[in-house]
Coordinates of C-alpha atoms and ligand atoms in Angstrom, one line a residue:
M413 CA 69.3 -3.8 7.6
T414 CA 71.8 -6.0 9.3
S415 CA 75.5 -5.9 8.5
T416 CA 75.2 -9.2 6.7
E417 CA 72.3 -7.9 4.6
I418 CA 74.2 -4.7 3.7
K419 CA 77.3 -6.6 2.6
A420 CA 75.3 -9.0 0.5
L421 CA 73.4 -6.2 -1.3
T422 CA 76.6 -4.4 -1.9
G423 CA 78.2 -7.5 -3.3
Q424 CA 75.3 -8.0 -5.7
Y425 CA 74.8 -4.5 -7.0
V426 CA 77.9 -2.3 -6.4
M427 CA 81.0 -2.8 -8.6
N428 CA 83.6 -4.7 -6.8
T429 CA 86.4 -2.0 -7.0
Y430 CA 87.3 -1.7 -3.3
G431 CA 89.2 -4.0 -1.0
R432 CA 86.8 -3.4 1.9
F433 CA 87.1 -4.4 5.6
P434 CA 84.3 -6.8 6.5
V435 CA 82.5 -4.1 8.5
A436 CA 79.3 -2.1 7.8
I437 CA 79.0 1.4 9.4
D438 CA 75.7 2.8 10.4
H439 CA 76.4 6.0 12.4
G440 CA 79.0 7.9 14.5
V441 CA 79.5 10.3 17.3
G442 CA 82.8 12.2 17.7
A443 CA 85.6 9.8 16.8
K444 CA 83.5 6.7 17.4
L445 CA 81.6 4.7 14.8
Y446 CA 78.9 2.0 15.2
D447 CA 77.8 -0.9 13.0
P448 CA 74.1 -1.7 12.6
E449 CA 74.3 -4.1 15.6
G450 CA 75.7 -1.3 17.8
R451 CA 79.3 -2.5 17.9
E452 CA 81.7 0.4 18.6
Y453 CA 84.8 1.3 16.6
I454 CA 87.4 3.9 17.4
D455 CA 88.1 5.8 14.2
F456 CA 91.7 6.6 13.3
T457 CA 90.8 7.1 9.6
S458 CA 88.3 10.0 9.2
G459 CA 87.0 8.3 6.1
I460 CA 90.5 8.7 4.6
G461 CA 91.2 12.1 5.9
V462 CA 87.8 13.6 5.3
T463 CA 85.7 13.9 8.5
D464 CA 87.9 16.3 10.3
L465 CA 85.0 17.3 12.7
G466 CA 84.3 13.6 13.5
Y467 CA 80.7 12.4 13.3
G468 CA 77.5 14.2 14.2
N469 CA 79.0 17.6 14.8
E470 CA 75.9 19.8 15.6
K471 CA 77.1 23.0 14.0
W472 CA 78.0 21.1 10.8
V473 CA 74.6 19.3 10.7
D474 CA 72.7 22.5 11.4
A475 CA 74.6 24.5 8.7
I476 CA 73.9 21.8 6.1
T477 CA 70.3 21.6 7.1
V478 CA 69.7 25.3 7.0
Q479 CA 71.4 25.6 3.6
A480 CA 69.7 22.6 2.1
K481 CA 66.3 24.0 3.1
K482 CA 67.2 27.4 1.4
L483 CA 69.0 26.2 -1.7
G484 CA 70.6 22.9 -2.6
H485 CA 72.1 23.6 -6.0
V486 CA 71.7 26.3 -8.7
S487 CA 74.9 26.0 -10.8
N488 CA 77.7 28.5 -11.5
L489 CA 75.6 30.4 -14.0
F490 CA 74.4 32.3 -10.9
Y491 CA 76.0 33.8 -7.8
T492 CA 75.7 32.2 -4.3
E493 CA 76.8 33.3 -0.9
S494 CA 78.4 30.4 0.9
P495 CA 81.1 29.5 -1.7
A496 CA 82.1 33.2 -2.0
K497 CA 82.5 33.4 1.7
L498 CA 84.5 30.1 1.9
A499 CA 86.8 31.3 -0.9
E500 CA 87.4 34.6 1.0
I501 CA 88.4 32.8 4.2
L502 CA 90.7 30.3 2.4
C503 CA 92.5 33.2 0.7
K504 CA 92.8 35.4 3.8
R505 CA 94.1 32.5 5.8
T506 CA 96.8 31.5 3.3
G507 CA 97.8 34.5 1.2
M508 CA 96.5 33.0 -2.0
S509 CA 94.3 35.1 -4.3
N510 CA 91.3 33.2 -5.6
V511 CA 89.7 29.8 -5.7
F512 CA 88.0 27.4 -8.2
F513 CA 85.7 24.9 -6.5
A514 CA 85.3 21.3 -7.7
N515 CA 84.2 18.0 -6.2
G516 CA 87.0 15.6 -5.6
G517 CA 90.8 15.5 -5.3
G518 CA 91.5 14.0 -8.7
E519 CA 89.3 16.6 -10.4
A520 CA 91.0 19.4 -8.5
N521 CA 94.4 18.2 -9.7
E522 CA 93.1 18.1 -13.2
G523 CA 92.2 21.8 -12.9
M524 CA 95.7 22.5 -11.5
I525 CA 97.3 20.7 -14.5
K526 CA 95.1 22.6 -16.9
L527 CA 95.9 25.9 -15.2
A528 CA 99.7 25.3 -15.5
R529 CA 99.4 24.3 -19.2
K530 CA 97.4 27.4 -20.0
Y531 CA 99.7 29.7 -18.1
S532 CA 102.6 28.5 -20.2
F533 CA 100.6 28.5 -23.4
D534 CA 99.4 32.0 -22.9
K535 CA 103.0 33.2 -22.3
Y536 CA 105.2 31.0 -24.4
G537 CA 103.0 29.2 -26.9
K538 CA 103.1 25.5 -27.7
G539 CA 105.8 23.0 -26.6
R540 CA 106.0 23.8 -22.9
S541 CA 103.4 21.6 -21.4
T542 CA 105.1 18.9 -19.4
I543 CA 104.3 18.5 -15.7
I544 CA 106.9 17.0 -13.4
S545 CA 105.7 15.0 -10.4
L546 CA 107.6 12.8 -8.0
N547 CA 108.3 9.2 -7.8
N548 CA 106.1 7.5 -5.1
S549 CA 103.5 10.3 -5.4
F550 CA 99.7 9.9 -5.6
H551 CA 97.6 12.5 -7.4
G552 CA 94.3 10.7 -8.3
R553 CA 92.5 8.2 -10.5
T554 CA 91.5 10.3 -13.5
M555 CA 93.5 9.6 -16.7
A556 CA 95.8 12.6 -16.3
T557 CA 96.2 12.3 -12.5
L558 CA 96.8 8.6 -12.8
T559 CA 99.5 9.3 -15.3
A560 CA 101.0 11.9 -12.9
T561 CA 101.0 9.4 -10.0
G562 CA 104.6 8.2 -9.7
Q563 CA 104.0 4.6 -8.8
E564 CA 104.5 1.9 -11.4
R565 CA 101.7 -0.3 -10.0
F566 CA 99.1 2.4 -11.1
H567 CA 100.3 2.4 -14.7
N568 CA 98.4 -0.7 -16.0
Y569 CA 95.4 -1.6 -18.0
F570 CA 94.2 1.8 -19.1
F571 CA 96.6 2.5 -21.9
P572 CA 97.3 4.9 -23.5
F573 CA 98.1 7.2 -20.7
V574 CA 98.3 11.0 -21.1
E575 CA 101.3 12.7 -22.7
G576 CA 103.4 15.4 -21.0
F577 CA 104.3 13.9 -17.7
R578 CA 107.8 13.1 -16.3
F579 CA 109.0 12.1 -12.8
A580 CA 111.7 13.2 -10.5
D581 CA 113.0 11.6 -7.2
A582 CA 111.8 13.2 -4.0
N583 CA 114.4 15.3 -2.1
S584 CA 116.9 15.3 -5.0
M585 CA 117.5 18.7 -6.8
E586 CA 119.8 16.9 -9.1
S587 CA 117.0 14.7 -10.3
L588 CA 114.6 17.7 -10.7
K589 CA 117.3 19.7 -12.7
E590 CA 117.8 16.7 -15.0
V591 CA 114.1 16.3 -15.9
T592 CA 113.4 20.1 -16.3
A593 CA 116.5 20.7 -18.4
A594 CA 114.8 20.2 -21.8
G595 CA 112.8 23.4 -21.5
D596 CA 109.5 21.8 -22.2
V597 CA 108.2 21.9 -18.6
C598 CA 105.4 24.2 -17.3
G599 CA 105.0 23.0 -13.8
V600 CA 106.2 20.9 -10.9
M601 CA 103.5 19.1 -8.9
L602 CA 104.2 17.9 -5.3
E603 CA 102.6 16.5 -2.2
L604 CA 104.5 18.1 0.7
V605 CA 103.7 14.9 2.7
Q606 CA 103.4 12.0 0.4
G607 CA 100.2 10.4 1.8
E608 CA 99.3 7.2 -0.1
G609 CA 103.0 6.7 -0.7
G610 CA 103.6 6.1 3.1
V611 CA 103.3 9.5 5.0
L612 CA 106.6 10.8 3.9
P613 CA 107.2 14.5 4.5
L614 CA 109.5 16.2 2.0
E615 CA 112.6 17.9 3.4
K616 CA 112.2 21.6 4.0
A617 CA 115.5 22.6 2.3
Y618 CA 114.5 20.6 -0.8
V619 CA 111.1 22.2 -1.1
K620 CA 112.7 25.7 -0.7
S621 CA 115.1 24.8 -3.6
V622 CA 112.2 23.5 -5.7
A623 CA 110.4 26.8 -5.2
E624 CA 113.5 28.8 -6.2
L625 CA 114.1 26.7 -9.3
C626 CA 110.4 27.2 -10.3
E627 CA 110.7 30.9 -9.8
K628 CA 113.9 31.2 -11.8
N629 CA 112.6 29.2 -14.8
D630 CA 108.9 30.4 -14.6
L631 CA 107.6 26.9 -13.9
L632 CA 104.5 26.9 -11.8
L633 CA 104.8 25.3 -8.3
L634 CA 101.7 23.1 -8.0
I635 CA 101.1 21.8 -4.5
D636 CA 98.7 18.9 -4.0
E637 CA 97.2 19.3 -0.5
V638 CA 94.2 17.1 -1.2
Q639 CA 95.2 15.0 1.9
S640 CA 97.6 17.3 3.8
G641 CA 95.4 20.4 3.7
V642 CA 92.7 21.9 5.9
G643 CA 94.3 21.5 9.3
R644 CA 95.4 17.8 8.9
T645 CA 99.1 18.6 9.7
G646 CA 98.4 21.3 12.3
S647 CA 98.3 24.4 10.0
M648 CA 95.5 25.4 7.7
F649 CA 97.7 24.2 4.8
T650 CA 101.0 22.3 5.1
F651 CA 102.8 24.8 2.7
Q652 CA 102.5 27.3 5.5
Q653 CA 104.9 25.2 7.6
Y654 CA 107.3 25.0 4.6
D655 CA 107.5 28.8 4.2
I656 CA 106.5 28.8 0.6
L657 CA 103.6 30.2 -1.4
P658 CA 102.6 27.9 -4.2
D659 CA 101.4 29.2 -7.6
V660 CA 98.5 26.8 -7.3
C661 CA 97.4 24.6 -4.4
S662 CA 94.7 21.9 -4.6
F663 CA 92.6 20.7 -1.6
A664 CA 89.7 18.3 -1.1
K665 CA 89.4 15.6 1.5
G666 CA 88.8 17.6 4.7
I667 CA 87.5 20.8 3.2
A668 CA 83.8 20.3 3.9
G669 CA 84.0 17.8 6.8
G670 CA 82.4 14.9 5.0
L671 CA 80.6 16.3 2.0
P672 CA 82.2 16.0 -1.5
M673 CA 84.1 19.2 -2.3
S674 CA 87.5 20.2 -3.6
G675 CA 89.2 23.0 -5.3
I676 CA 92.3 24.9 -6.3
M677 CA 93.6 28.2 -5.0
A678 CA 95.8 30.4 -7.2
N679 CA 98.3 33.1 -6.1
E680 CA 98.3 36.6 -7.5
K681 CA 100.4 35.7 -10.6
C682 CA 97.9 32.9 -11.6
R683 CA 94.6 34.4 -10.6
N684 CA 93.4 35.2 -14.1
V685 CA 94.8 32.2 -16.1
L686 CA 91.6 30.3 -16.2
T687 CA 89.0 32.5 -18.0
P688 CA 85.3 32.0 -18.9
G689 CA 84.8 28.9 -20.9
T690 CA 88.2 27.3 -20.2
H691 CA 87.3 25.4 -17.0
A692 CA 84.0 24.4 -15.4
T693 CA 82.2 21.7 -13.4
T694 CA 78.4 21.4 -13.0
F695 CA 78.4 20.4 -9.3
G696 CA 81.3 22.7 -8.3
A697 CA 80.8 25.3 -5.5
N698 CA 77.7 23.5 -4.2
P699 CA 76.2 25.9 -1.6
V700 CA 75.5 23.0 0.9
C701 CA 79.1 21.8 0.7
A702 CA 80.3 25.3 1.0
A703 CA 78.1 25.9 4.1
A704 CA 79.7 22.8 5.6
G705 CA 83.1 24.2 4.7
L706 CA 82.4 27.4 6.5
V707 CA 81.8 25.4 9.7
V708 CA 85.0 23.6 9.3
Q709 CA 86.8 26.9 8.9
E710 CA 85.1 28.3 12.0
I711 CA 86.1 25.3 14.2
L712 CA 89.7 25.1 12.8
S713 CA 90.9 28.3 14.5
D714 CA 94.6 28.8 14.9
E715 CA 94.3 27.7 18.5
F716 CA 92.5 24.5 17.5
L717 CA 95.3 23.8 14.9
Q718 CA 97.9 24.2 17.7
G719 CA 95.9 21.4 19.5
V720 CA 96.1 19.2 16.3
Q721 CA 100.0 19.4 16.5
E722 CA 99.9 18.5 20.2
K723 CA 97.5 15.5 19.6
G724 CA 99.7 14.2 16.8
K725 CA 102.8 14.4 19.0
Y726 CA 100.9 12.6 21.9
L727 CA 99.7 9.8 19.6
C728 CA 103.2 9.3 18.1
E729 CA 104.9 9.2 21.5
Q730 CA 102.3 6.9 23.0
I731 CA 102.5 4.4 20.1
E732 CA 106.3 4.3 20.3
A733 CA 106.0 3.8 24.1
L734 CA 104.0 0.7 23.5
H735 CA 107.0 -1.0 21.9
L736 CA 104.9 -3.2 19.8
P737 CA 106.9 -5.9 18.0
C738 CA 105.2 -5.3 14.6
F739 CA 106.0 -1.5 14.5
G740 CA 109.1 0.4 13.7
K741 CA 109.4 4.2 13.9
T742 CA 106.4 6.6 13.7
R743 CA 106.6 9.8 11.6
G744 CA 104.3 12.5 10.3
M745 CA 103.0 16.0 10.9
G746 CA 100.0 16.8 13.1
L747 CA 97.4 14.1 12.8
M748 CA 98.8 12.7 9.5
I749 CA 100.8 9.9 11.0
G750 CA 102.8 7.0 9.4
I751 CA 104.1 3.9 11.2
E752 CA 106.9 1.8 9.7
M753 CA 106.4 -2.0 9.9
A754 CA 109.1 -4.1 11.7
E755 CA 110.8 -6.8 9.6
G756 CA 108.5 -9.7 8.7
Y757 CA 105.1 -8.0 9.5
S758 CA 102.5 -7.1 6.9
N759 CA 100.6 -3.8 7.2
S760 CA 97.4 -5.2 5.9
D761 CA 97.5 -8.1 8.3
V762 CA 97.9 -5.7 11.2
A763 CA 95.1 -3.4 9.8
D764 CA 92.8 -6.4 9.6
K765 CA 93.5 -7.4 13.2
L766 CA 93.0 -3.9 14.5
V767 CA 89.7 -3.4 12.7
A768 CA 88.5 -6.8 13.9
A769 CA 89.4 -5.6 17.5
G770 CA 87.5 -2.3 17.1
L771 CA 90.1 0.2 15.9
L772 CA 89.8 1.5 12.3
V773 CA 93.2 2.3 10.7
L774 CA 94.7 2.7 7.2
T775 CA 97.7 1.5 5.4
A776 CA 99.9 3.6 3.1
G777 CA 102.9 2.4 1.1
P778 CA 104.6 -0.4 3.1
G779 CA 103.4 1.0 6.5
M780 CA 100.4 2.0 8.6
R781 CA 98.7 5.4 8.3
L782 CA 96.6 7.1 10.9
L783 CA 94.3 10.1 10.1
P784 CA 92.0 10.5 13.1
P785 CA 89.3 13.1 13.2
L786 CA 91.0 16.4 14.1
V787 CA 88.5 16.8 17.0
I788 CA 89.5 13.4 18.5
T789 CA 89.7 13.6 22.4
K790 CA 92.4 12.3 24.6
E791 CA 90.0 9.7 25.9
E792 CA 89.3 8.5 22.4
M793 CA 93.0 8.3 21.5
D794 CA 93.6 6.4 24.7
A795 CA 90.8 3.9 23.8
G796 CA 92.5 3.4 20.4
L797 CA 95.9 2.9 22.0
A798 CA 94.5 0.4 24.4
I799 CA 93.1 -1.7 21.5
M800 CA 96.5 -1.5 19.8
K801 CA 98.2 -2.7 23.0
K802 CA 95.8 -5.5 23.6
T803 CA 95.8 -6.7 20.0
L804 CA 99.4 -6.4 18.9
A805 CA 101.5 -6.8 22.1
Ligands
LIG406 C1 93.1 11.2 -2.1 C2 94.1 12.0 -2.9 C3 93.8 12.4 -4.2 C4 92.6 11.9 -5.0 O1 91.4 12.4 -4.4 P1 90.0 11.9 -4.9 O2 89.0 12.7 -4.1 O3 90.0 10.4 -4.5 O4 89.9 12.1 -6.3 C5 94.8 13.2 -4.9 N1 95.9 13.6 -4.3 C6 96.2 13.2 -3.0 C7 97.5 13.7 -2.4 C8 95.3 12.4 -2.3 O5 95.6 12.0 -1.0

């Protein structure tokens, strides 16, 4: 099909819930994507932080193919090898204790919320079920995670929202103490780098203090690493750069390099909170997705993750060196990069221009967001930078 035909068919038969760029994608290689007519795009998006190995990675394709031929799905009523192995690797690389696998980020966060409420119920009984999240956060599109998302613009249409959520300001212990004072709180849920909110890393001292407050009051520290996890910021999980061990940590986007998979990891204190019958998902721990996840873990060695930090630094420095009139400062960690807009420029206008010129980028909050494949080469980064220079100078 041609691009025009694909767009027309989508418009007719797929619900119109996405603001799409006017581009159809057919295939990809490394960090390059191609439309059906063969036009090339440099990818600084990874399908919103998902395709950390880029496109067409041979090891990934082979592992998926082999596993699909053996067994595509059997459900969690039986034992399978690849999810067990993936859970082991995740725990050994992070110090967490065990894993529950799900399918998407919002669903993983639902599990994290349920775990926190059950932990508190088991120990203290009713009345201690409130979850604190941060203003400007993003936690998903399900009813509970939408409620937990601390941005007013998401709290529309779908009333009534879920009970038992309150918000604190990022980087303010005063605000957190105020909203936890009533004694009805069971957990504090944070993104260490607010992604959708604009790529805003939390302050290290603040996160340390949050962890201490949680420990002191037996509140669970719930870290949402759906976007920041799995090598994106240059460590397997971002909490490792904050010197904390969460009680529960969710992950999703990059975990299987492009197949739908997510999950939560619990520390030793929380490993037995969810018991048979209290949580489940039919598609969870899919053996094909887990086989893909094993390849991601193999490629994302500690040495490779060091390279992610260096690539991120290079990209930020080179963007700043272009002195583009539309951009302010760059910030971020590893290959999770935010760019502020200069006064009078709109992030969506700039994104439209770049995509039209052959460079795929994202927006977040009021700024730009770059999430290139973690395997991106210097040559591919330079090709993207050249498009930025040509289009925006
Ligand atoms: C993307 C994202 C989610 C939602 O994940 P879905 O897979 O779209 O449900 C939740 N939290 C964070 C931090 C995210 O970036």
